[in-house]
Tab-separated table of C-alpha atoms in Angstrom:
chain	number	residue	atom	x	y	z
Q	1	UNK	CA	-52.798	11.762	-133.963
Q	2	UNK	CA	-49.065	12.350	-132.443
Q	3	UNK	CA	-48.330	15.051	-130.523
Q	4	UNK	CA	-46.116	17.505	-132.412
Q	5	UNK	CA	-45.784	19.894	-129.391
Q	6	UNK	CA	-42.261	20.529	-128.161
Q	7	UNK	CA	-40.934	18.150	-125.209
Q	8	UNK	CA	-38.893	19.513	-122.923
Q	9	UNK	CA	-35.543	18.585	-123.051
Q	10	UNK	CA	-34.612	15.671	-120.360
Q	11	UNK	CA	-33.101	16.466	-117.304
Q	12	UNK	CA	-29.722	15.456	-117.383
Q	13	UNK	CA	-29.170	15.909	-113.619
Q	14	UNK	CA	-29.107	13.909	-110.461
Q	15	UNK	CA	-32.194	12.519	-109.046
Q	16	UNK	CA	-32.859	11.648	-105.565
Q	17	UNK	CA	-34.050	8.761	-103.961
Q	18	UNK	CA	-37.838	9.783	-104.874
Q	19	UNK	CA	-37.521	10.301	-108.161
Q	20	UNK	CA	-37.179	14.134	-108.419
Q	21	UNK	CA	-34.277	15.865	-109.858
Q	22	UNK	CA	-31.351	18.022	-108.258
Q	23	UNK	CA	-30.156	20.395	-111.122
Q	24	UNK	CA	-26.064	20.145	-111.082
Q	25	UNK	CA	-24.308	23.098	-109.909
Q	26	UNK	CA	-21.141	23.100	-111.321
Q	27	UNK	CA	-20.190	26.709	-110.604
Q	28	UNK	CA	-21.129	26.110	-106.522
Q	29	UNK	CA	-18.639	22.847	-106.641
Q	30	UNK	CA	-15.762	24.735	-108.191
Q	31	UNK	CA	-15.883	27.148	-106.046
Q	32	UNK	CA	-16.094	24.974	-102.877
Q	33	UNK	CA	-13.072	22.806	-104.091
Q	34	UNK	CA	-11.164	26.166	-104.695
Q	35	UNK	CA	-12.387	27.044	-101.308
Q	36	UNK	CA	-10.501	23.846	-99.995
Q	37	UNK	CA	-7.334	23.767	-101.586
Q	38	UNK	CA	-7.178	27.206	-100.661
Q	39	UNK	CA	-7.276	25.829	-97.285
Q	40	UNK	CA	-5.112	23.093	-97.437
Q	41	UNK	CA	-2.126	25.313	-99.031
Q	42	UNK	CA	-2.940	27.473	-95.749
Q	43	UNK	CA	-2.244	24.826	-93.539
Q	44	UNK	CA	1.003	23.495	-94.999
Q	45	UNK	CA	2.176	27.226	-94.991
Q	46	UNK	CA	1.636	26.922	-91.721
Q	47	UNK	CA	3.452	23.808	-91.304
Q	48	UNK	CA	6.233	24.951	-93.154
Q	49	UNK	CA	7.061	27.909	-90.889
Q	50	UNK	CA	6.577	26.048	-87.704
Q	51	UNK	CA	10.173	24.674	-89.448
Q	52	UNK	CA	12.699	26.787	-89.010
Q	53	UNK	CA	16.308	27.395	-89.988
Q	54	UNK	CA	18.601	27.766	-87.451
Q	55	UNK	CA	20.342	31.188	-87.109
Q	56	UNK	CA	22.699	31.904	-90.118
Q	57	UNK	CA	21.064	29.400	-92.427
Q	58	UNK	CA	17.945	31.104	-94.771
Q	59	UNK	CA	14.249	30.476	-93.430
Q	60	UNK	CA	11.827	28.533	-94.888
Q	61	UNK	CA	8.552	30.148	-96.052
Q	62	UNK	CA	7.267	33.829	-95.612
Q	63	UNK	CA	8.538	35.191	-91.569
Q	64	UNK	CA	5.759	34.556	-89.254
Q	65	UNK	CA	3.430	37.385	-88.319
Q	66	UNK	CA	4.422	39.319	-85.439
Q	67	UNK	CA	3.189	41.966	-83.556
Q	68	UNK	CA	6.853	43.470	-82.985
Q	69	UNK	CA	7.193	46.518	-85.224
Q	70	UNK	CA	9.630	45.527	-88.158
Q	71	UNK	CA	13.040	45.825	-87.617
Q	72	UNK	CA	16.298	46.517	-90.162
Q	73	UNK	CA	18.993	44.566	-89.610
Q	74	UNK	CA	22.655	44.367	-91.276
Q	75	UNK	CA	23.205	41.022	-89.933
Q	76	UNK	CA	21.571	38.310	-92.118
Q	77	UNK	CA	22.173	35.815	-88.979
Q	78	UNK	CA	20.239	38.449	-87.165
Q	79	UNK	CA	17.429	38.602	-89.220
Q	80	UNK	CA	17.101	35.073	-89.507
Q	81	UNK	CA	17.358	34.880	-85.724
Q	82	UNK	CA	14.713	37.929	-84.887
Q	83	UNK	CA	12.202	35.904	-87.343
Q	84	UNK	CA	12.600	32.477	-85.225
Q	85	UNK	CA	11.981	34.630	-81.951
Q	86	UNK	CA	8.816	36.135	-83.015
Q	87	UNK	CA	7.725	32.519	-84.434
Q	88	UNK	CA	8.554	30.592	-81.648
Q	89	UNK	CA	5.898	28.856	-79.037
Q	90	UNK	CA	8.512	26.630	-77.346
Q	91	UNK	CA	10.408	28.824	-74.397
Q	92	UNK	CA	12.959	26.066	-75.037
Q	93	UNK	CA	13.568	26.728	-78.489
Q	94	UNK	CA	13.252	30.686	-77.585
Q	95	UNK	CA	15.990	29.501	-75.078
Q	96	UNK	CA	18.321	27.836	-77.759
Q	97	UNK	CA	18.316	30.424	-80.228
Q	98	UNK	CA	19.025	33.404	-77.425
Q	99	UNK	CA	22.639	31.164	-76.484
Q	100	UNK	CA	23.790	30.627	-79.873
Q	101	UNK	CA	23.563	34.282	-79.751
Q	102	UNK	CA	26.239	34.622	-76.781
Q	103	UNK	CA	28.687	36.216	-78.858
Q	104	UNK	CA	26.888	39.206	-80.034
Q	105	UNK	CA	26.109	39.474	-76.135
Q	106	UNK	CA	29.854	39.678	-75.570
Q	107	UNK	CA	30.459	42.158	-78.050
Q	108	UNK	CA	27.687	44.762	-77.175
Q	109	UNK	CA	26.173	44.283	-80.408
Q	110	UNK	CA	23.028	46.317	-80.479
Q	111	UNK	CA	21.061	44.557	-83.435
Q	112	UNK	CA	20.585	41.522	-80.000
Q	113	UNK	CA	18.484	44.181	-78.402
Q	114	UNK	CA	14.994	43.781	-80.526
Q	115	UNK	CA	15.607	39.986	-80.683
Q	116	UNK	CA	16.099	40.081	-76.833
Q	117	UNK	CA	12.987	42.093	-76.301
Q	118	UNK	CA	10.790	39.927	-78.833
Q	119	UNK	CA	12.089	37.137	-76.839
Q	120	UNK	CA	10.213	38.861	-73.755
Q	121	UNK	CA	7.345	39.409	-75.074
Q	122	UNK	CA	5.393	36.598	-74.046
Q	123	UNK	CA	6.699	36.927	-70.043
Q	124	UNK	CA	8.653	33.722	-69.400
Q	125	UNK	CA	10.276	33.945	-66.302
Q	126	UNK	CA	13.382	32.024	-68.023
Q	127	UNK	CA	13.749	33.725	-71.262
Q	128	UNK	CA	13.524	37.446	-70.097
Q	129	UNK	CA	16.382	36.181	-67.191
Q	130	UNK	CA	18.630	35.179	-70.190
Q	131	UNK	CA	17.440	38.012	-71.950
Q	132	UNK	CA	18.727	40.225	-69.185
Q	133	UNK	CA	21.670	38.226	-68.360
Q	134	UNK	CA	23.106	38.899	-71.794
Q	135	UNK	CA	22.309	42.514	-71.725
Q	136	UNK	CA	24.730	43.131	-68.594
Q	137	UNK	CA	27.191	43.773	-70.288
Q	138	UNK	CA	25.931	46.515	-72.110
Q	139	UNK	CA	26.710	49.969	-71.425
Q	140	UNK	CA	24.774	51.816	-74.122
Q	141	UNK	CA	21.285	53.908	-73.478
Q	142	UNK	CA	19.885	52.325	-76.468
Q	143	UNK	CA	19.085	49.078	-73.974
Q	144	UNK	CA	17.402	51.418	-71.807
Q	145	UNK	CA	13.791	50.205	-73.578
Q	146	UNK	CA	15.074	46.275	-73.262
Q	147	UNK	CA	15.012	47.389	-69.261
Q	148	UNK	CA	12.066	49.113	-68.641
Q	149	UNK	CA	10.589	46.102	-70.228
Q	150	UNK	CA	12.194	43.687	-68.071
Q	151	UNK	CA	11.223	46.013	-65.478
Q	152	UNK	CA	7.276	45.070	-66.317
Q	153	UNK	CA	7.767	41.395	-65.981
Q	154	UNK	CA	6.411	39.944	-63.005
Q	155	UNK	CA	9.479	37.885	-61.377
Q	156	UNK	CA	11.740	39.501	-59.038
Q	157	UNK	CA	15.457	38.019	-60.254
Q	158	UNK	CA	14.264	39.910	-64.160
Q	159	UNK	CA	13.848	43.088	-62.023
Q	160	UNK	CA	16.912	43.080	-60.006
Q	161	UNK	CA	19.284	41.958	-63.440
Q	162	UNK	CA	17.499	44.721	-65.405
Q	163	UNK	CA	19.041	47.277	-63.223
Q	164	UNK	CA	22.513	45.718	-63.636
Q	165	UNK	CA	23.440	47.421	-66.820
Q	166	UNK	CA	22.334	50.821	-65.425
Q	167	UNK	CA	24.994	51.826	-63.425
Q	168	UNK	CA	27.054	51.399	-65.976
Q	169	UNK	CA	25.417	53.786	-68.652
Q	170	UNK	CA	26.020	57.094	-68.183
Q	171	UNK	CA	22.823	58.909	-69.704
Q	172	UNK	CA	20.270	61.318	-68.121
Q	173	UNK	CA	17.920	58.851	-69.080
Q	174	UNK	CA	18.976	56.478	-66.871
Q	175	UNK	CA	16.729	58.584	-64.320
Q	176	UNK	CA	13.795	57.457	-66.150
Q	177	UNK	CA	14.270	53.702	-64.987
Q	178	UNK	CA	15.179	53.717	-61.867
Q	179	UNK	CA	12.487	56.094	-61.249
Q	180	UNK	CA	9.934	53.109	-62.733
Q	181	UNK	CA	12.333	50.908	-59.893
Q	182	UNK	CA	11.298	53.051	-57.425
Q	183	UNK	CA	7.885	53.109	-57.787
Q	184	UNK	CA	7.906	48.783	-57.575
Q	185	UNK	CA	6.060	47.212	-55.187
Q	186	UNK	CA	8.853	45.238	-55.038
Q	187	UNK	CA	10.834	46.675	-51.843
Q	188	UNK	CA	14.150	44.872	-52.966
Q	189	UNK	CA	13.963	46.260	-56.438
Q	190	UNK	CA	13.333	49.931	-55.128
Q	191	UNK	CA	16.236	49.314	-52.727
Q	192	UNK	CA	18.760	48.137	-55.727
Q	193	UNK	CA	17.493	50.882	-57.502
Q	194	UNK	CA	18.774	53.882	-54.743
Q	195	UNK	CA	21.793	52.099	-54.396
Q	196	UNK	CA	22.941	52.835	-57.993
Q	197	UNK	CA	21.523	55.996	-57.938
Q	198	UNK	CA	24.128	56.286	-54.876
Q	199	UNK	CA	27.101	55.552	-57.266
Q	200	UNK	CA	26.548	57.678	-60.000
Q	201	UNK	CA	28.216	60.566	-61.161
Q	202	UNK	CA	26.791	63.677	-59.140
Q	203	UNK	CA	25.014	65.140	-62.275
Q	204	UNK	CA	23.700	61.933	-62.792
Q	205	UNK	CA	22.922	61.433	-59.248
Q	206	UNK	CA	20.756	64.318	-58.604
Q	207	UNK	CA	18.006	63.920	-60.907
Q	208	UNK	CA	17.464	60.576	-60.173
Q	209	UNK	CA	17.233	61.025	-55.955
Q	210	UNK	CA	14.301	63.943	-57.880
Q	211	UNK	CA	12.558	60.926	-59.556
Q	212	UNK	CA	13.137	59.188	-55.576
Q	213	UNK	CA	11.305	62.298	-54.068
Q	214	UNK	CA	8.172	61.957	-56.047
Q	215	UNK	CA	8.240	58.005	-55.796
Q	216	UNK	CA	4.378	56.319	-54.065
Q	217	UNK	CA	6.951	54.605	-51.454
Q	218	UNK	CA	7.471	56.302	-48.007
Q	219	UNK	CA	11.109	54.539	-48.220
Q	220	UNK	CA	12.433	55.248	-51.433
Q	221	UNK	CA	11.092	59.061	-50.643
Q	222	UNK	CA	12.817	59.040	-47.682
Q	223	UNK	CA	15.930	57.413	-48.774
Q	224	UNK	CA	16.345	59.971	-51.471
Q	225	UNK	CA	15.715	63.405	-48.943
Q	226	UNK	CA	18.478	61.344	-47.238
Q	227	UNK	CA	21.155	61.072	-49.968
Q	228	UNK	CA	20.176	64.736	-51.038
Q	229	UNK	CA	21.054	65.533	-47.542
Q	230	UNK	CA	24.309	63.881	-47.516
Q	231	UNK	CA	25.734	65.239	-50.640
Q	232	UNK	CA	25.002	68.633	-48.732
Q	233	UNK	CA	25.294	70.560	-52.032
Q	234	UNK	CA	23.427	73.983	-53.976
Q	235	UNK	CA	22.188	71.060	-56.120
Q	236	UNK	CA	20.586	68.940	-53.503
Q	237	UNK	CA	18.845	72.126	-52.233
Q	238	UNK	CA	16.619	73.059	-55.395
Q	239	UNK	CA	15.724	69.543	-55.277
Q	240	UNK	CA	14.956	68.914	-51.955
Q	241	UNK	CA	12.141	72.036	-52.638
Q	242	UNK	CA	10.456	69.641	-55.157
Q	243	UNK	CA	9.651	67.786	-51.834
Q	244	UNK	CA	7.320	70.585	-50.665
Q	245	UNK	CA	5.190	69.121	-53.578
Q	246	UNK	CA	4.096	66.107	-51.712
Q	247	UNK	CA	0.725	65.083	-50.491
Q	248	UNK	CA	2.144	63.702	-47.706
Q	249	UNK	CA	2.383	65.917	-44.790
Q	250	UNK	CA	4.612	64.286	-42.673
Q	251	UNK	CA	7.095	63.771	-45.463
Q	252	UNK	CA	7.001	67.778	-45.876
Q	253	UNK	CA	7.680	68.257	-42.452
Q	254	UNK	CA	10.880	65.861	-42.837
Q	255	UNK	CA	11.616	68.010	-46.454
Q	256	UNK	CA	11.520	71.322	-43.948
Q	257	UNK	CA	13.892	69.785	-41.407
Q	258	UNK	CA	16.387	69.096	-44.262
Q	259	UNK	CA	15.947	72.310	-45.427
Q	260	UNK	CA	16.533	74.053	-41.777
Q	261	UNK	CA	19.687	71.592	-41.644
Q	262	UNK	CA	21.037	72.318	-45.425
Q	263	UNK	CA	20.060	76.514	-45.267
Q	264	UNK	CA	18.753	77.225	-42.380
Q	265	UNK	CA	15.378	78.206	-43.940
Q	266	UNK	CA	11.642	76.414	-43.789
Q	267	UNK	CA	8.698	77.275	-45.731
Q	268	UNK	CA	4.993	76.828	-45.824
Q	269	UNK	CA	5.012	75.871	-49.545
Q	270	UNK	CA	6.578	75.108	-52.678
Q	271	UNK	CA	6.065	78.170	-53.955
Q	272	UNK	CA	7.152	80.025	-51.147
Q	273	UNK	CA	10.102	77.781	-51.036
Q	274	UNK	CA	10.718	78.419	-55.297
Q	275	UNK	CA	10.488	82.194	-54.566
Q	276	UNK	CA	13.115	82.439	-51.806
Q	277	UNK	CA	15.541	80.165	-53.879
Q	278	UNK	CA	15.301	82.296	-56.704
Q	279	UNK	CA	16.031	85.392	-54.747
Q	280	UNK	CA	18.755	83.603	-52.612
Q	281	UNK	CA	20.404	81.115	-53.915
Q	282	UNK	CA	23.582	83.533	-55.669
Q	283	UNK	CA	24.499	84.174	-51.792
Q	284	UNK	CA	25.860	80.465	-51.383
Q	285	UNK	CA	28.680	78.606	-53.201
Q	286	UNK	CA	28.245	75.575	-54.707
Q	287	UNK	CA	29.185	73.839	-51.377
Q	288	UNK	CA	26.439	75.932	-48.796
Q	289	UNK	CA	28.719	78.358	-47.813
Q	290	UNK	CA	27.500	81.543	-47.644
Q	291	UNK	CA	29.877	84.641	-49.572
């Protein structure tokens, strides 16, 4: 008699080589073809913005991830310009972008500043000279940041041209920087850095021969009691006092022998020396002469 039980339906899937059968899986293959296209389109993104338009002409594909901070710009060639920077590998294309920029150079035009310091980001020797080099015009305190940066970089010639601008700006915070010059271990750099401080105004002067005072060089300390001593002043005396602060005795003892020269006084401490001045000071004009 025939057997009426129910037969499993066939297996309609693959079978290997002995016979046995590999159930399809047509959810896990969908998925790993979405997987590569998903892939693929990633790569020929990437491809795409390794193209870019030259400045003033609209870029191709999404801007390229940076880790500079995002930055407005009213210049469309600007924009387009900032977003090859921070794209670029090639210090020669970096290179070729920052001279068809010349002309915002010449005219001081402070949207080249963040381009200039993306440009620097990555440390070539080259691009942060050109970076710097078009900066010297500049007289503005916003490129103060652009400077201290340049400052950072580890080639002498990037130093020296980002203190070129600074004599020219005319901002307390002009201090700052050459007070991160002074503190180089470059001995040239510290050296171009008290020589501006020497030709700038007086009230720009005098607090950056302060920042000189409290510098971890023996030479740009003593360079600064120097210049305080020179200018002679009431000025140079409450910051020649600051020098009392030092760790270094025998750069106290030269503080005290400026002192004896500028006032005729020497003291044991800072304090001591704070106190007096207080008390004191109203019985000299503004040149040391006593009323």
């Amino acid at each position: 008699m025939p057997d009426t039980r129910a037969t499993p339906p066939r297996d309609e899937g693959v079978h290997d080589a002995a016979g046995g059968s590999i159930a399809a899986a047509p959810d896990e293959d969908a998925a790993a073809a979405i997987a590569r296209l998903q892939d693929e389109n990633a790569r020929l993104r990437a491809e795409l913005d390794s193209v870019r338009a030259l400045p003033g002409e609209p870029v191709a594909g999404p801007p390229a991830a940076s880790t500079a901070p995002a930055v407005q710009f009213q210049s469309a060639r600007l924009r387009a310009a900032y977003q090859e920077v921070a794209a670029s590998t090639s210090k020669v294309r970096t290179l070729a972008i920052l001279r068809s920029l010349s002309e915002y150079a010449a005219e001081q035009d402070l949207e080249l500043v963040p381009i200039l310091r993306e440009a620097m980001r990555r440390g070539d020797a080259d691009v942060c000279r050109m970076a710097m080099q078009m900066l010297s015009p500049y007289e503005s305190a916003e490129i103060l940041p652009a400077l201290e940066q340049a400052l950072a970089i580890p080639d002498q010639q990037t130093r020296l041209m980002a203190l070129t601008p600074a004599g020219a700006i005319k901002d307390p915070q002009v201090a700052n920087l050459l007070e991160q010059a002074m503190n180089c271990a470059d001995e040239d750099v510290r050296a171009r850095a008290l020589e501006i401080a020497r030709e700038q105004p007086p009230e720009l002067q005098i607090l950056s021969l302060a920042k000189g005072l409290s510098s971890s060089y023996s030479d740009a300390r003593a360079e600064s009691l120097s210049d305080l001593l020179l200018r002679g002043d009431k000025a140079a005396v409450g910051t020649v006092l600051s020098g009392l602060q030092s760790s270094d005795a025998e750069f106290r003892r030269e503080v005290n022998e400026t002192l004896l020269f500028l006032i005729d006084r020497e003291f044991e401490s800072y304090e001591q020396a704070v106190e007096w001045w207080s008390s004191n000071q109203s019985r000299y004009d503004d040149d040391l002469v006593e009323k």
